[in-house]
Coordinates of C-alpha atoms and ligand atoms in Angstrom, one line a residue:
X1 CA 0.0 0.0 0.0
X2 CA 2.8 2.3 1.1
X3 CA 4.6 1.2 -2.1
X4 CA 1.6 2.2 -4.3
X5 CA 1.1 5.4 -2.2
X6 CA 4.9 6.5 -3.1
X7 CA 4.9 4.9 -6.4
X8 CA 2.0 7.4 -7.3
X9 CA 3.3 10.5 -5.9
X10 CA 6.8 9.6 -7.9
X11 CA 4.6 9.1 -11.6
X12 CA 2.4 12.0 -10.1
X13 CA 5.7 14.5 -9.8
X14 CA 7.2 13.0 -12.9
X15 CA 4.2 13.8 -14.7
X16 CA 4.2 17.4 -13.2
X17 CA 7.8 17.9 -13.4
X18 CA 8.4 16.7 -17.8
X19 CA 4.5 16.8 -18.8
X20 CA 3.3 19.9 -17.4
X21 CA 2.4 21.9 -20.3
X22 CA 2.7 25.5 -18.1
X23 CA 6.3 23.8 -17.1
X24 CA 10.2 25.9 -18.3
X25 CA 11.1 22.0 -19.0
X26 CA 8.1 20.9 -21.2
X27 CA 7.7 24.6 -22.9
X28 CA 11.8 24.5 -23.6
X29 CA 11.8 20.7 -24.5
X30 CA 9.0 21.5 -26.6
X31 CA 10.5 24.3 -28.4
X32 CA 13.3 23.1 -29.4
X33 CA 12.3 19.8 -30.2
X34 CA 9.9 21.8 -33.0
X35 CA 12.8 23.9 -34.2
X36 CA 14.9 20.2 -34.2
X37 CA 12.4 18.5 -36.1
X38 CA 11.8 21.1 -38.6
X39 CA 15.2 21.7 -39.1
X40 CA 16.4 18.3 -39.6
X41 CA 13.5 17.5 -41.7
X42 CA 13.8 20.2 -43.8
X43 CA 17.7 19.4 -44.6
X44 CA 17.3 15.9 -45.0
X45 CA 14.8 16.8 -47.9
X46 CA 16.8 19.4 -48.8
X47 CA 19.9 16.9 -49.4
X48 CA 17.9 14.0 -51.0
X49 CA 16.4 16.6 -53.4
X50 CA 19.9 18.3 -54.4
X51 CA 21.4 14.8 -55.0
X52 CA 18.6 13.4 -57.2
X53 CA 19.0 16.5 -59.3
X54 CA 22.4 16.6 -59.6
X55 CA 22.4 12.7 -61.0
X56 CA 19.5 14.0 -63.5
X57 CA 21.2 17.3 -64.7
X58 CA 24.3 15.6 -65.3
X59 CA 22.9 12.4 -67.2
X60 CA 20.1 14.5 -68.9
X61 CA 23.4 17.1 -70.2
X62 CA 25.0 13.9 -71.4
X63 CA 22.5 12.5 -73.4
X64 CA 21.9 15.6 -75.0
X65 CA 25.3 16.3 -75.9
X66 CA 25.2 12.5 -77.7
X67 CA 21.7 13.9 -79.5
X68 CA 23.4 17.3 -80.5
X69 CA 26.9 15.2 -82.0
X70 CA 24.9 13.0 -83.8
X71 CA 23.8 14.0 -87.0
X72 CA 27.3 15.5 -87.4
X73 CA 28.6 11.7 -86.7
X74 CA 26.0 10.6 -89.5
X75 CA 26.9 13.3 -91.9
X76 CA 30.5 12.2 -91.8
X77 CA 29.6 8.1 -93.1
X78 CA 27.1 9.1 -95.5
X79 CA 29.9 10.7 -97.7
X80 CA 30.6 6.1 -97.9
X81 CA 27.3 4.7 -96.5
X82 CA 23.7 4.6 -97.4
X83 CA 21.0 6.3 -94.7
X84 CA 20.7 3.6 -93.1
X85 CA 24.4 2.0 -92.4
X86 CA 25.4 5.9 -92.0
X87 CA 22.8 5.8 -89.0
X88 CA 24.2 2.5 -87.4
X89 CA 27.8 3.4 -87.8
X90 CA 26.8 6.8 -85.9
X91 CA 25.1 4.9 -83.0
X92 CA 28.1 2.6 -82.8
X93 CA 30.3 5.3 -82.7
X94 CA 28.0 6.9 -79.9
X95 CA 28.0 3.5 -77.9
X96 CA 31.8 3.2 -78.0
X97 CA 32.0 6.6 -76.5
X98 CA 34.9 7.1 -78.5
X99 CA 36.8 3.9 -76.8
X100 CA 36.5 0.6 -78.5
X101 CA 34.1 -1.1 -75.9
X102 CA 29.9 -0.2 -76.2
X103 CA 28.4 1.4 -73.3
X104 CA 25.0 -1.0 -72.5
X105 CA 24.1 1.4 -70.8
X106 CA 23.2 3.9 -73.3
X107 CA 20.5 3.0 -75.3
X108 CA 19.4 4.6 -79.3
X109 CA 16.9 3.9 -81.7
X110 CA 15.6 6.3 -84.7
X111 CA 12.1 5.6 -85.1
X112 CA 9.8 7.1 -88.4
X113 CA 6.4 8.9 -88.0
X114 CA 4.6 6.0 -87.8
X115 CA 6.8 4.7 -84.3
X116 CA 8.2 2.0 -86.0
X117 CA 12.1 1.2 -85.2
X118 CA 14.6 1.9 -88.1
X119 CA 18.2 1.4 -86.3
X120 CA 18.6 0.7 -83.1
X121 CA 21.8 0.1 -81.0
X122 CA 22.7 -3.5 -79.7
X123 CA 21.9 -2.7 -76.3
X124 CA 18.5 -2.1 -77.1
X125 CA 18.7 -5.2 -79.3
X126 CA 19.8 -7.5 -76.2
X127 CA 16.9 -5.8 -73.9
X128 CA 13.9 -8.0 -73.2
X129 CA 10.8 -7.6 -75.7
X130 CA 8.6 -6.2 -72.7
X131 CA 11.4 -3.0 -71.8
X132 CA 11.6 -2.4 -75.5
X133 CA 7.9 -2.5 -75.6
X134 CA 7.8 0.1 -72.7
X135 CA 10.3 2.0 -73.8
X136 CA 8.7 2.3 -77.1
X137 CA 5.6 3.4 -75.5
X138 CA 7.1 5.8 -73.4
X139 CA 8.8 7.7 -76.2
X140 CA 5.2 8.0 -77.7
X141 CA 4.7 10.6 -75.1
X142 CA 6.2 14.3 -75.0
X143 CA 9.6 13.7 -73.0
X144 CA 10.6 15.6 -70.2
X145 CA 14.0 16.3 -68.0
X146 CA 13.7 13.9 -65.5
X147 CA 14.0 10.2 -64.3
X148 CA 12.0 7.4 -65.6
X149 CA 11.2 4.2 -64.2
X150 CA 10.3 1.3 -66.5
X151 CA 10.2 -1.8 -64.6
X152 CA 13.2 -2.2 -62.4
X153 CA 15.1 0.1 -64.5
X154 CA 15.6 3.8 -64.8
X155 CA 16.3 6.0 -67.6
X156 CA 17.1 9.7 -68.5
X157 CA 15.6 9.9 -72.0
X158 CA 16.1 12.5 -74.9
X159 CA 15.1 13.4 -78.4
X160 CA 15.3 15.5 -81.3
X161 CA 14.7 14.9 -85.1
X162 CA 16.7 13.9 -87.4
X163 CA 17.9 15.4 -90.8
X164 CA 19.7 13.6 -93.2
X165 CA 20.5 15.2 -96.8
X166 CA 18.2 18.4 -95.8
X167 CA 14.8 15.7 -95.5
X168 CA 13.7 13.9 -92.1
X169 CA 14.7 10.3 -92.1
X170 CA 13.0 9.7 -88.7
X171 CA 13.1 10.5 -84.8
X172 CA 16.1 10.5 -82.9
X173 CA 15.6 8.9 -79.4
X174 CA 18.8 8.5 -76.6
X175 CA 18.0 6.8 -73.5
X176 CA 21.1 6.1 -71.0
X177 CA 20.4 4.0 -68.0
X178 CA 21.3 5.3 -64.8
X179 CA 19.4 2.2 -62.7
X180 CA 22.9 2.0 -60.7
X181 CA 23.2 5.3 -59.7
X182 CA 19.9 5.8 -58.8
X183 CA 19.5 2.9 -56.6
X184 CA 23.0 4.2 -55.0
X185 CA 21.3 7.3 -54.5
X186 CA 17.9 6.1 -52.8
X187 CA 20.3 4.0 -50.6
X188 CA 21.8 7.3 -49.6
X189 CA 18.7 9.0 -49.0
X190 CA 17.0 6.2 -47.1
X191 CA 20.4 6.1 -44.7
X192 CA 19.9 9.8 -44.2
X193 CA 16.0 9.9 -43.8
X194 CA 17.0 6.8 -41.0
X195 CA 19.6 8.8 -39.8
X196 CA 17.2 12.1 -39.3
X197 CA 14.4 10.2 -37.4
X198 CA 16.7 8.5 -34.9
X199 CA 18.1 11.9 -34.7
X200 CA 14.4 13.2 -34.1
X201 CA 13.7 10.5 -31.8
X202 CA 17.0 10.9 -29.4
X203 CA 17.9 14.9 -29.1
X204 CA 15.0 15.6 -27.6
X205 CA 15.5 13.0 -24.9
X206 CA 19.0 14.2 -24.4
X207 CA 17.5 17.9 -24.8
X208 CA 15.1 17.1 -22.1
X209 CA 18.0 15.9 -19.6
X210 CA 19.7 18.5 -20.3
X211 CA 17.5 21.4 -19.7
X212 CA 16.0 19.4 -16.7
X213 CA 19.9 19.7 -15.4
X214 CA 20.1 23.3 -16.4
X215 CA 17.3 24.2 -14.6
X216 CA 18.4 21.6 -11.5
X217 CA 19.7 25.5 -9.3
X218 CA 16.2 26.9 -10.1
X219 CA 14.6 23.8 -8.2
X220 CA 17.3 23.2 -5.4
X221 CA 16.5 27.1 -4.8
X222 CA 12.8 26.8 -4.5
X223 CA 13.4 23.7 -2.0
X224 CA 15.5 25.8 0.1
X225 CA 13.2 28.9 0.4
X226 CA 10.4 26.1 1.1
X227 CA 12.0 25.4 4.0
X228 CA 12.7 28.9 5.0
X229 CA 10.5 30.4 8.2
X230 CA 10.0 34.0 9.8
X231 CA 12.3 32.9 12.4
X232 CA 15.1 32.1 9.9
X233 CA 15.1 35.1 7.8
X234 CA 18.1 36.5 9.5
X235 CA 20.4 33.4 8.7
X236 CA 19.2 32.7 5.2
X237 CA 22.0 32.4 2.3
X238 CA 20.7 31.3 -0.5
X239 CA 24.0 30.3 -1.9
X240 CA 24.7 27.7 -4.9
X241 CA 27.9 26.7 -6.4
X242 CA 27.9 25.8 -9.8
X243 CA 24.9 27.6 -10.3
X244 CA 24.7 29.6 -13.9
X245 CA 25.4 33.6 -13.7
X246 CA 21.5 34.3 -13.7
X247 CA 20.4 32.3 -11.0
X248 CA 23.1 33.2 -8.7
X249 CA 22.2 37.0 -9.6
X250 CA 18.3 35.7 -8.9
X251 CA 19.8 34.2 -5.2
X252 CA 21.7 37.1 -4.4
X253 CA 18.7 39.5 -5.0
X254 CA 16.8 37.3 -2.8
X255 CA 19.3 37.0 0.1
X256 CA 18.7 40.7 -0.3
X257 CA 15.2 40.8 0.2
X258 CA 15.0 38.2 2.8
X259 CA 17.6 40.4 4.9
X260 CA 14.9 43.9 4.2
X261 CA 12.3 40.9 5.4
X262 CA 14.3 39.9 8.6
X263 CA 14.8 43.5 9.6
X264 CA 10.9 44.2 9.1
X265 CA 10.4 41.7 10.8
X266 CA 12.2 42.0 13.6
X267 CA 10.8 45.9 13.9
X268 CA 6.9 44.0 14.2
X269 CA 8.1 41.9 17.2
X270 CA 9.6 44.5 19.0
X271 CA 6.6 46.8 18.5
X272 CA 4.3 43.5 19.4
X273 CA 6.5 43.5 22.4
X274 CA 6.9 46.8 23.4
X275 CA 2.5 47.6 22.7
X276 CA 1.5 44.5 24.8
X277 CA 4.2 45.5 27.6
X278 CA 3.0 49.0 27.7
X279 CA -0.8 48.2 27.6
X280 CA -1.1 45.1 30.2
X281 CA 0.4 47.5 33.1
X282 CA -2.7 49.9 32.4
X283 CA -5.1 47.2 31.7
X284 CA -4.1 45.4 35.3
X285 CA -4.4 48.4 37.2
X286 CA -8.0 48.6 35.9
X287 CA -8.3 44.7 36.3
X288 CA -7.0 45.8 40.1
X289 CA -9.6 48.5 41.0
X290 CA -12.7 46.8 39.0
X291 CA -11.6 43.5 41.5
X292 CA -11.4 45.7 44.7
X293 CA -15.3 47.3 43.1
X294 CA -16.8 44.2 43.4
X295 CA -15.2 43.0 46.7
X296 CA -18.0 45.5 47.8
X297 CA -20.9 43.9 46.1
X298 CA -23.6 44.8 49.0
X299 CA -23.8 48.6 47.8
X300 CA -24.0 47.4 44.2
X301 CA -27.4 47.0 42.4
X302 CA -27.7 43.8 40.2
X303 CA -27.2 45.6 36.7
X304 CA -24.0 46.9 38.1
X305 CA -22.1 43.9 39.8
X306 CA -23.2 42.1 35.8
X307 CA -21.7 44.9 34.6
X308 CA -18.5 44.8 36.3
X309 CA -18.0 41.3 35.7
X310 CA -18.5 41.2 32.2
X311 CA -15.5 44.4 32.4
X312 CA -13.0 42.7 35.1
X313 CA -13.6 38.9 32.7
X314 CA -13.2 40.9 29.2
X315 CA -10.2 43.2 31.0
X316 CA -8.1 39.8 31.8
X317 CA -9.0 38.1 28.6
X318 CA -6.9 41.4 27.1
X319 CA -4.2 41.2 30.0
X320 CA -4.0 37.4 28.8
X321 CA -3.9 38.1 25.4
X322 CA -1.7 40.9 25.8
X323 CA 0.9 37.9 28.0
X324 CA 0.7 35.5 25.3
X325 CA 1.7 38.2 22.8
X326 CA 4.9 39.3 25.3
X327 CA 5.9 35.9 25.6
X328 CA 5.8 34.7 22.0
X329 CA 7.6 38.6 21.1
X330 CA 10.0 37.3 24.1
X331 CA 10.4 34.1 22.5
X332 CA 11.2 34.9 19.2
X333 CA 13.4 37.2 20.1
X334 CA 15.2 34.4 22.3
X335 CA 15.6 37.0 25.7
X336 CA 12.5 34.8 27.5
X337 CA 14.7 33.3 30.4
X338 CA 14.1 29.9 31.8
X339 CA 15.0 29.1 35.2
X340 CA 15.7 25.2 35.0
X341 CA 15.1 22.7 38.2
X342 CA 14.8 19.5 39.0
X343 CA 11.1 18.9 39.9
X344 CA 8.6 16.2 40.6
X345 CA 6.3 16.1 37.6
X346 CA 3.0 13.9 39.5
X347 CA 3.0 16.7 41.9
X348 CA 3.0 19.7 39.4
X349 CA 0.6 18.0 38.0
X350 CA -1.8 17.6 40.9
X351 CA -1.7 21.1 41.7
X352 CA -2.6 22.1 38.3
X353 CA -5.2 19.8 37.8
X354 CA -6.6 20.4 41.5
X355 CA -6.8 24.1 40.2
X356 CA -8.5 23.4 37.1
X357 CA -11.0 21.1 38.7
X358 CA -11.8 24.2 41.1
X359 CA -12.1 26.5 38.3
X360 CA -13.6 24.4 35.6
X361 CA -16.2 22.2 38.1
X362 CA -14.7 19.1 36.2
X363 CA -13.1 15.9 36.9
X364 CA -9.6 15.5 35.7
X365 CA -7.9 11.9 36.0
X366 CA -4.0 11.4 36.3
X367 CA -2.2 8.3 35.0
X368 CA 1.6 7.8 35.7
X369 CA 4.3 5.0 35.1
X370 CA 5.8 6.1 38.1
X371 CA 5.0 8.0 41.4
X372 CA 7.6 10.2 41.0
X373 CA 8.7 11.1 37.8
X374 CA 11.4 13.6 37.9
X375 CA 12.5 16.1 35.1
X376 CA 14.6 19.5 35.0
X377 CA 12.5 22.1 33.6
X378 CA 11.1 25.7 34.4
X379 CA 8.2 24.8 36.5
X380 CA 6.4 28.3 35.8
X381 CA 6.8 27.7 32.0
X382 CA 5.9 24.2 32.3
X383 CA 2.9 24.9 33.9
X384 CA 1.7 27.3 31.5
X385 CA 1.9 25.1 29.0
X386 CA 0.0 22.4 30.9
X387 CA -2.7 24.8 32.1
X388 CA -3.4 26.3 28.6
X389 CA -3.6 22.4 27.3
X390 CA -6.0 21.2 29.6
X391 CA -7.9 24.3 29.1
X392 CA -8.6 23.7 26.3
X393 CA -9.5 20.2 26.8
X394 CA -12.1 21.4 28.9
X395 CA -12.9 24.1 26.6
X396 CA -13.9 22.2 23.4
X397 CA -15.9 19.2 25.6
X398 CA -18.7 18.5 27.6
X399 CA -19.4 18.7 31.3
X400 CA -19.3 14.7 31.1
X401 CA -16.8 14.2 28.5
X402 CA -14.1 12.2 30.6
X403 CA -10.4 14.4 30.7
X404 CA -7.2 12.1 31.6
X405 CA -3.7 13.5 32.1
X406 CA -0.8 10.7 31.5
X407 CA 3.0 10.6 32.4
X408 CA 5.1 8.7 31.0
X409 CA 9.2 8.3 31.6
X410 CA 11.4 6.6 29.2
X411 CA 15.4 6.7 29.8
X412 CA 15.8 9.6 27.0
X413 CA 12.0 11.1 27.3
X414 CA 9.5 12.6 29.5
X415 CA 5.8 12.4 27.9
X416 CA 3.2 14.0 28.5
X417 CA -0.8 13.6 27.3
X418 CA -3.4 15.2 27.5
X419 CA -6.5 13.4 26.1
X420 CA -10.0 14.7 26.1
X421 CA -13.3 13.1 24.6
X422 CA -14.8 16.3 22.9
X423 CA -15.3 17.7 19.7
X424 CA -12.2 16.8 17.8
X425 CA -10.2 18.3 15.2
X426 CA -10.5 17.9 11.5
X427 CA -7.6 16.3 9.9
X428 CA -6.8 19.7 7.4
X429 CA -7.0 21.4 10.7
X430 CA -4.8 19.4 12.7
X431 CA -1.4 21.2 11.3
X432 CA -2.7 24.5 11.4
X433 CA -3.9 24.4 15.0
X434 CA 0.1 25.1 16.0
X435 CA 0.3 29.1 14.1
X436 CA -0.7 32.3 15.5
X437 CA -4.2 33.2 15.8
X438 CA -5.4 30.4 13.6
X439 CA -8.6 29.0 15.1
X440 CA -10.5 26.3 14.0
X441 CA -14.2 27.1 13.6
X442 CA -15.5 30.6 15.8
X443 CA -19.0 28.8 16.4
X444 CA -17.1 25.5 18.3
X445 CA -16.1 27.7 20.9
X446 CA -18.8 27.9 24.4
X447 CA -19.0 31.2 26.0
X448 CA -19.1 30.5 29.5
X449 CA -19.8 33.7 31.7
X450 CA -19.5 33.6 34.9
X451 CA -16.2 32.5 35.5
X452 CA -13.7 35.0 35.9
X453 CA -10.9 34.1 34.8
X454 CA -11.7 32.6 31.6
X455 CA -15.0 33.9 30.4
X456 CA -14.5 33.6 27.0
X457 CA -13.1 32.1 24.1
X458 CA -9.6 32.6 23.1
X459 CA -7.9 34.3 20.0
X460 CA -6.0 31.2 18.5
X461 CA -2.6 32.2 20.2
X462 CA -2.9 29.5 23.3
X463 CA -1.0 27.0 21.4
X464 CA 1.2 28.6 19.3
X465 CA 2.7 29.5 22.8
X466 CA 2.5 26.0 23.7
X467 CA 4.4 25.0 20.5
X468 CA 7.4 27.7 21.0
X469 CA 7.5 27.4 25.1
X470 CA 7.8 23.6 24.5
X471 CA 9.9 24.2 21.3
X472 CA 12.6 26.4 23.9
X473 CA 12.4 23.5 26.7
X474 CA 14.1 21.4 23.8
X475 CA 10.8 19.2 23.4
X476 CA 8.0 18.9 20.7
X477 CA 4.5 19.2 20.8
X478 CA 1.8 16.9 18.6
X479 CA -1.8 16.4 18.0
X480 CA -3.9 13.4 16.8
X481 CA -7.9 13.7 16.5
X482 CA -10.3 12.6 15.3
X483 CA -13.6 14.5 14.8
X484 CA -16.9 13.7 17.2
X485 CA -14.6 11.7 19.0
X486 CA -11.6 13.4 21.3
X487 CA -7.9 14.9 20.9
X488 CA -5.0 13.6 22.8
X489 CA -2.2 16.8 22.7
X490 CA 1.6 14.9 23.4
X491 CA 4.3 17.1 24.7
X492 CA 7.6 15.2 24.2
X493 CA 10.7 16.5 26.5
X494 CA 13.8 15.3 27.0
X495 CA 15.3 14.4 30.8
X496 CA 17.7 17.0 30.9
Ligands
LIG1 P1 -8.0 29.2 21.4 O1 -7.6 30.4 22.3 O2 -9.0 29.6 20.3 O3 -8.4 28.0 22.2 P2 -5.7 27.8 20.8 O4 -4.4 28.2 20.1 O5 -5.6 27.3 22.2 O6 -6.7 29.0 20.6 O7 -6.3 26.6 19.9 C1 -6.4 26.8 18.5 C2 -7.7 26.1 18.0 O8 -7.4 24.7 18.1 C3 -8.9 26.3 18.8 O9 -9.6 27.4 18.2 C4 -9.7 25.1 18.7 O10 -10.6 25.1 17.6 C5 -8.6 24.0 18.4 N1 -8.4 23.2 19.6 C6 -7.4 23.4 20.6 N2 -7.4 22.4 21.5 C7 -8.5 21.6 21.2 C8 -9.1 20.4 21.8 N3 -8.6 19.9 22.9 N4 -10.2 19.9 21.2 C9 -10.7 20.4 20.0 N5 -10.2 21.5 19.4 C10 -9.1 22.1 20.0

């Protein structure tokens, strides 16, 4: 299952990573793999084409040279011979080449109006009835510059008329067989063409790779600044050897920004500091002199005493609000100090859950491994972090819903649970629950007036304290849920 599960996310980031149409890779492969094709294509043609008519211009200029010589060849026998034997002596001649050996491969006969053959040459003599029956047919027809094929033969053909003592004696025809040549040259063009599509086939493969490798700084540079948070703004270097001139310019700039970031940044938390410190001093003198008011609830009429409840409860909601602010400014900043002792965790524990049952009216149970688990921490941070988790555990379930502390000692690690049998938390929820002022649905949330110190809901910052106090102790802090039917909260630490 696992397999399948990773198997799909690798075809799943291949297919996003080479096929993605909105890709660099694909729209560069693509590209180029257009321009490679068209090229290629277009000079393969381009070279069969230029080849087959250089093999035709040069047979076709031959031929007609032998039709231009010829009657001038025939002139000079029929100062001895008849016509006829002046003819044959001529086409001799023009077979020999001028050698004593006949070509076989040029071919002449001088037909009369009518089609029929006067004088031929041997060669045409020695051909098969059917070719000379082709041929004959295909000299019927108007004859043009280029290559014809009859059977498995082909032929550049030529012809002109043919004057002999000032009066037509018939039609001149050369033929010269160039089957050879032109098979040499489809073999050429077919190695080419073959050639071309493997070529086709394979650069953009190797194209691909290499574009995929080019743009290998752009991806290792996204995957770092993935990784980058607020917190690490400061450190960031976004450095990468071997990285082209363009991304390293891209990476400097960056570096650059994230440095403008940190220092922006860092101005927010210390005005986040400095407002909440400034306000909560104010807001607990009021919280002060609205307690000490209703201390003296006899001269106070109904409407007032509600009155000043609702103020004092809403006044250290702020004052809270204003803490959890201070110490999360405090803890980013890393000047929060912790004062570390050795303490015995089943009693911390007892205290705080005695003073949640008191405030809460609800039953809390504690499990332990041991009677006495011991662990070095800062017991007043420590027990923020347990009171704001088990607050919430009684927050977000009923009167009834069972709540159970656990303690748990291992020779490395402390852990700590707090479980709970109430609403739950949705899985998409479940990472989010950890950042600032992220809360998960408003209308979860009971409004419970009446008690003082936590009347209402909170603003979503509870445990992203939690997760930094925690995170400073050297421990980690982690959910699972399930909706409808409880949350158990696990704070890992180690035994210092
Ligand atoms: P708040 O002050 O709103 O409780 P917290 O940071 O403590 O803020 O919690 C963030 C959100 O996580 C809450 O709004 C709540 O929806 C959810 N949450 C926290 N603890 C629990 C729990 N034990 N059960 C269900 N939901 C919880």
């Amino acid at each position: 299952m696992n397999f399948f599960r990773k198997a799909h996310i690798t075809f799943d980031q291949i297919r996003r990573q080479w096929f993605s149409p909105t890709s660099l890779q694909f729209r560069l492969t693509a590209g180029i793999t257009i321009a490679l094709v068209l090229g290629l294509g277009g000079v393969a043609l381009w070279i069969g084409w230029g080849m087959q008519q250089l093999l035709v211009t040069t047979h076709i200029q031959n031929v007609e040279y032998i039709v231009d010589r010829f009657p001038h060849d025939v002139g000079l026998y029929r100062d001895m011979f008849s016509p006829t034997i002046a003819v044959q002596r001529a086409i001799l001649q023009a077979e020999a080449g001028g050698g004593n050996e006949y070509s076989s491969s040029l071919l002449i006969w001088v037909s009369n109006a009518d089609g029929d053959v006067l004088v031929q040459s041997r060669s045409l003599q020695a051909a098969s009835p059917s070719f000379q029956a082709m041929l004959m047919s295909l000299s019927a027809m108007p004859i043009q510059p280029q290559v014809y094929q009859i059977s498995d033969r082909y032929l550049v053909l030529s012809s002109s008329p043919l004057m002999i003592d000032r009066s037509a004696f018939g039609q001149l025809y050369v033929a010269q067989d160039i089957t050879e040549e032109q098979l040499k040259l489809m073999t050429a063009i077919r190695h080419v063409s073959l050639t071309t599509i493997l070529a086709i086939l394979l650069l953009p493969l190797l194209i691909a790779v290499y574009i995929r490798r080019s743009l290998q700084p752009l991806r290792r540079m996204s995957q770092l600044a993935e990784t980058i948070s607020a917190d690490d703004l400061s450190q960031v270097r976004l450095y990468l050897d071997s990285a082209p001139d363009e991304v390293q310019e891209l990476a400097q700039m960056l570096d650059k920004m994230f440095s403008r970031l940190s220092q922006s940044w860092e101005q927010y938390r210390q005005l986040v500091g400095n407002v909440s410190h400034e306000l909560r001093t104010p807001l607990s003198i009021i919280s002060g002199y609205l307690q000490s008011l209703l201390r003296r609830k006899a001269s106070l009429s109904g409407a007032q005493i509600e009155a000043l409840e609702i103020a004092t409860s809403e006044t250290d909601r702020t004052i809270q609000l204003l803490q959890d602010l201070l110490d999360l400014a405090r803890l980013d900043g890393g000047y929060l100090n912790f004062c570390w002792e050795t303490i015995v965790l089943n009693d911390l524990l007892e205290e705080i859950v005695g003073m949640s049952e008191r405030f809460s009216d609800r039953s809390i149970s504690i499990e332990a491994d041991s009677p006495a688990i011991q662990i070095k921490t800062d017991r007043d941070r420590l027990t923020q972090v347990l009171v704001n988790l088990i607050d919430n555990a009684v927050k977000y379930s009923e009167p009834s819903d069972l709540i159970v502390v656990r303690l748990a000692q291992t020779e490395e690690h402390t852990t700590i649970e707090i479980l709970d049998q109430g609403c739950g938390i949705p899985l998409h929820h479940q990472t989010r629950i950890f950042e600032r002022f992220y809360r998960v649905d408003e209308a979860r949330t009971r409004y419970t007036s009446g008690d003082s110190s936590r009347t209402t809901a909170g603003v979503g910052l509870g445990l992203a304290v939690v997760k930094s106090l925690v995170k400073s102790m050297g421990g980690h802090v982690a959910v699972s849920s399930k909706p409808g039917e409880g949350s158990t909260f696990t704070i890992t630490l180690p035994n210092l």
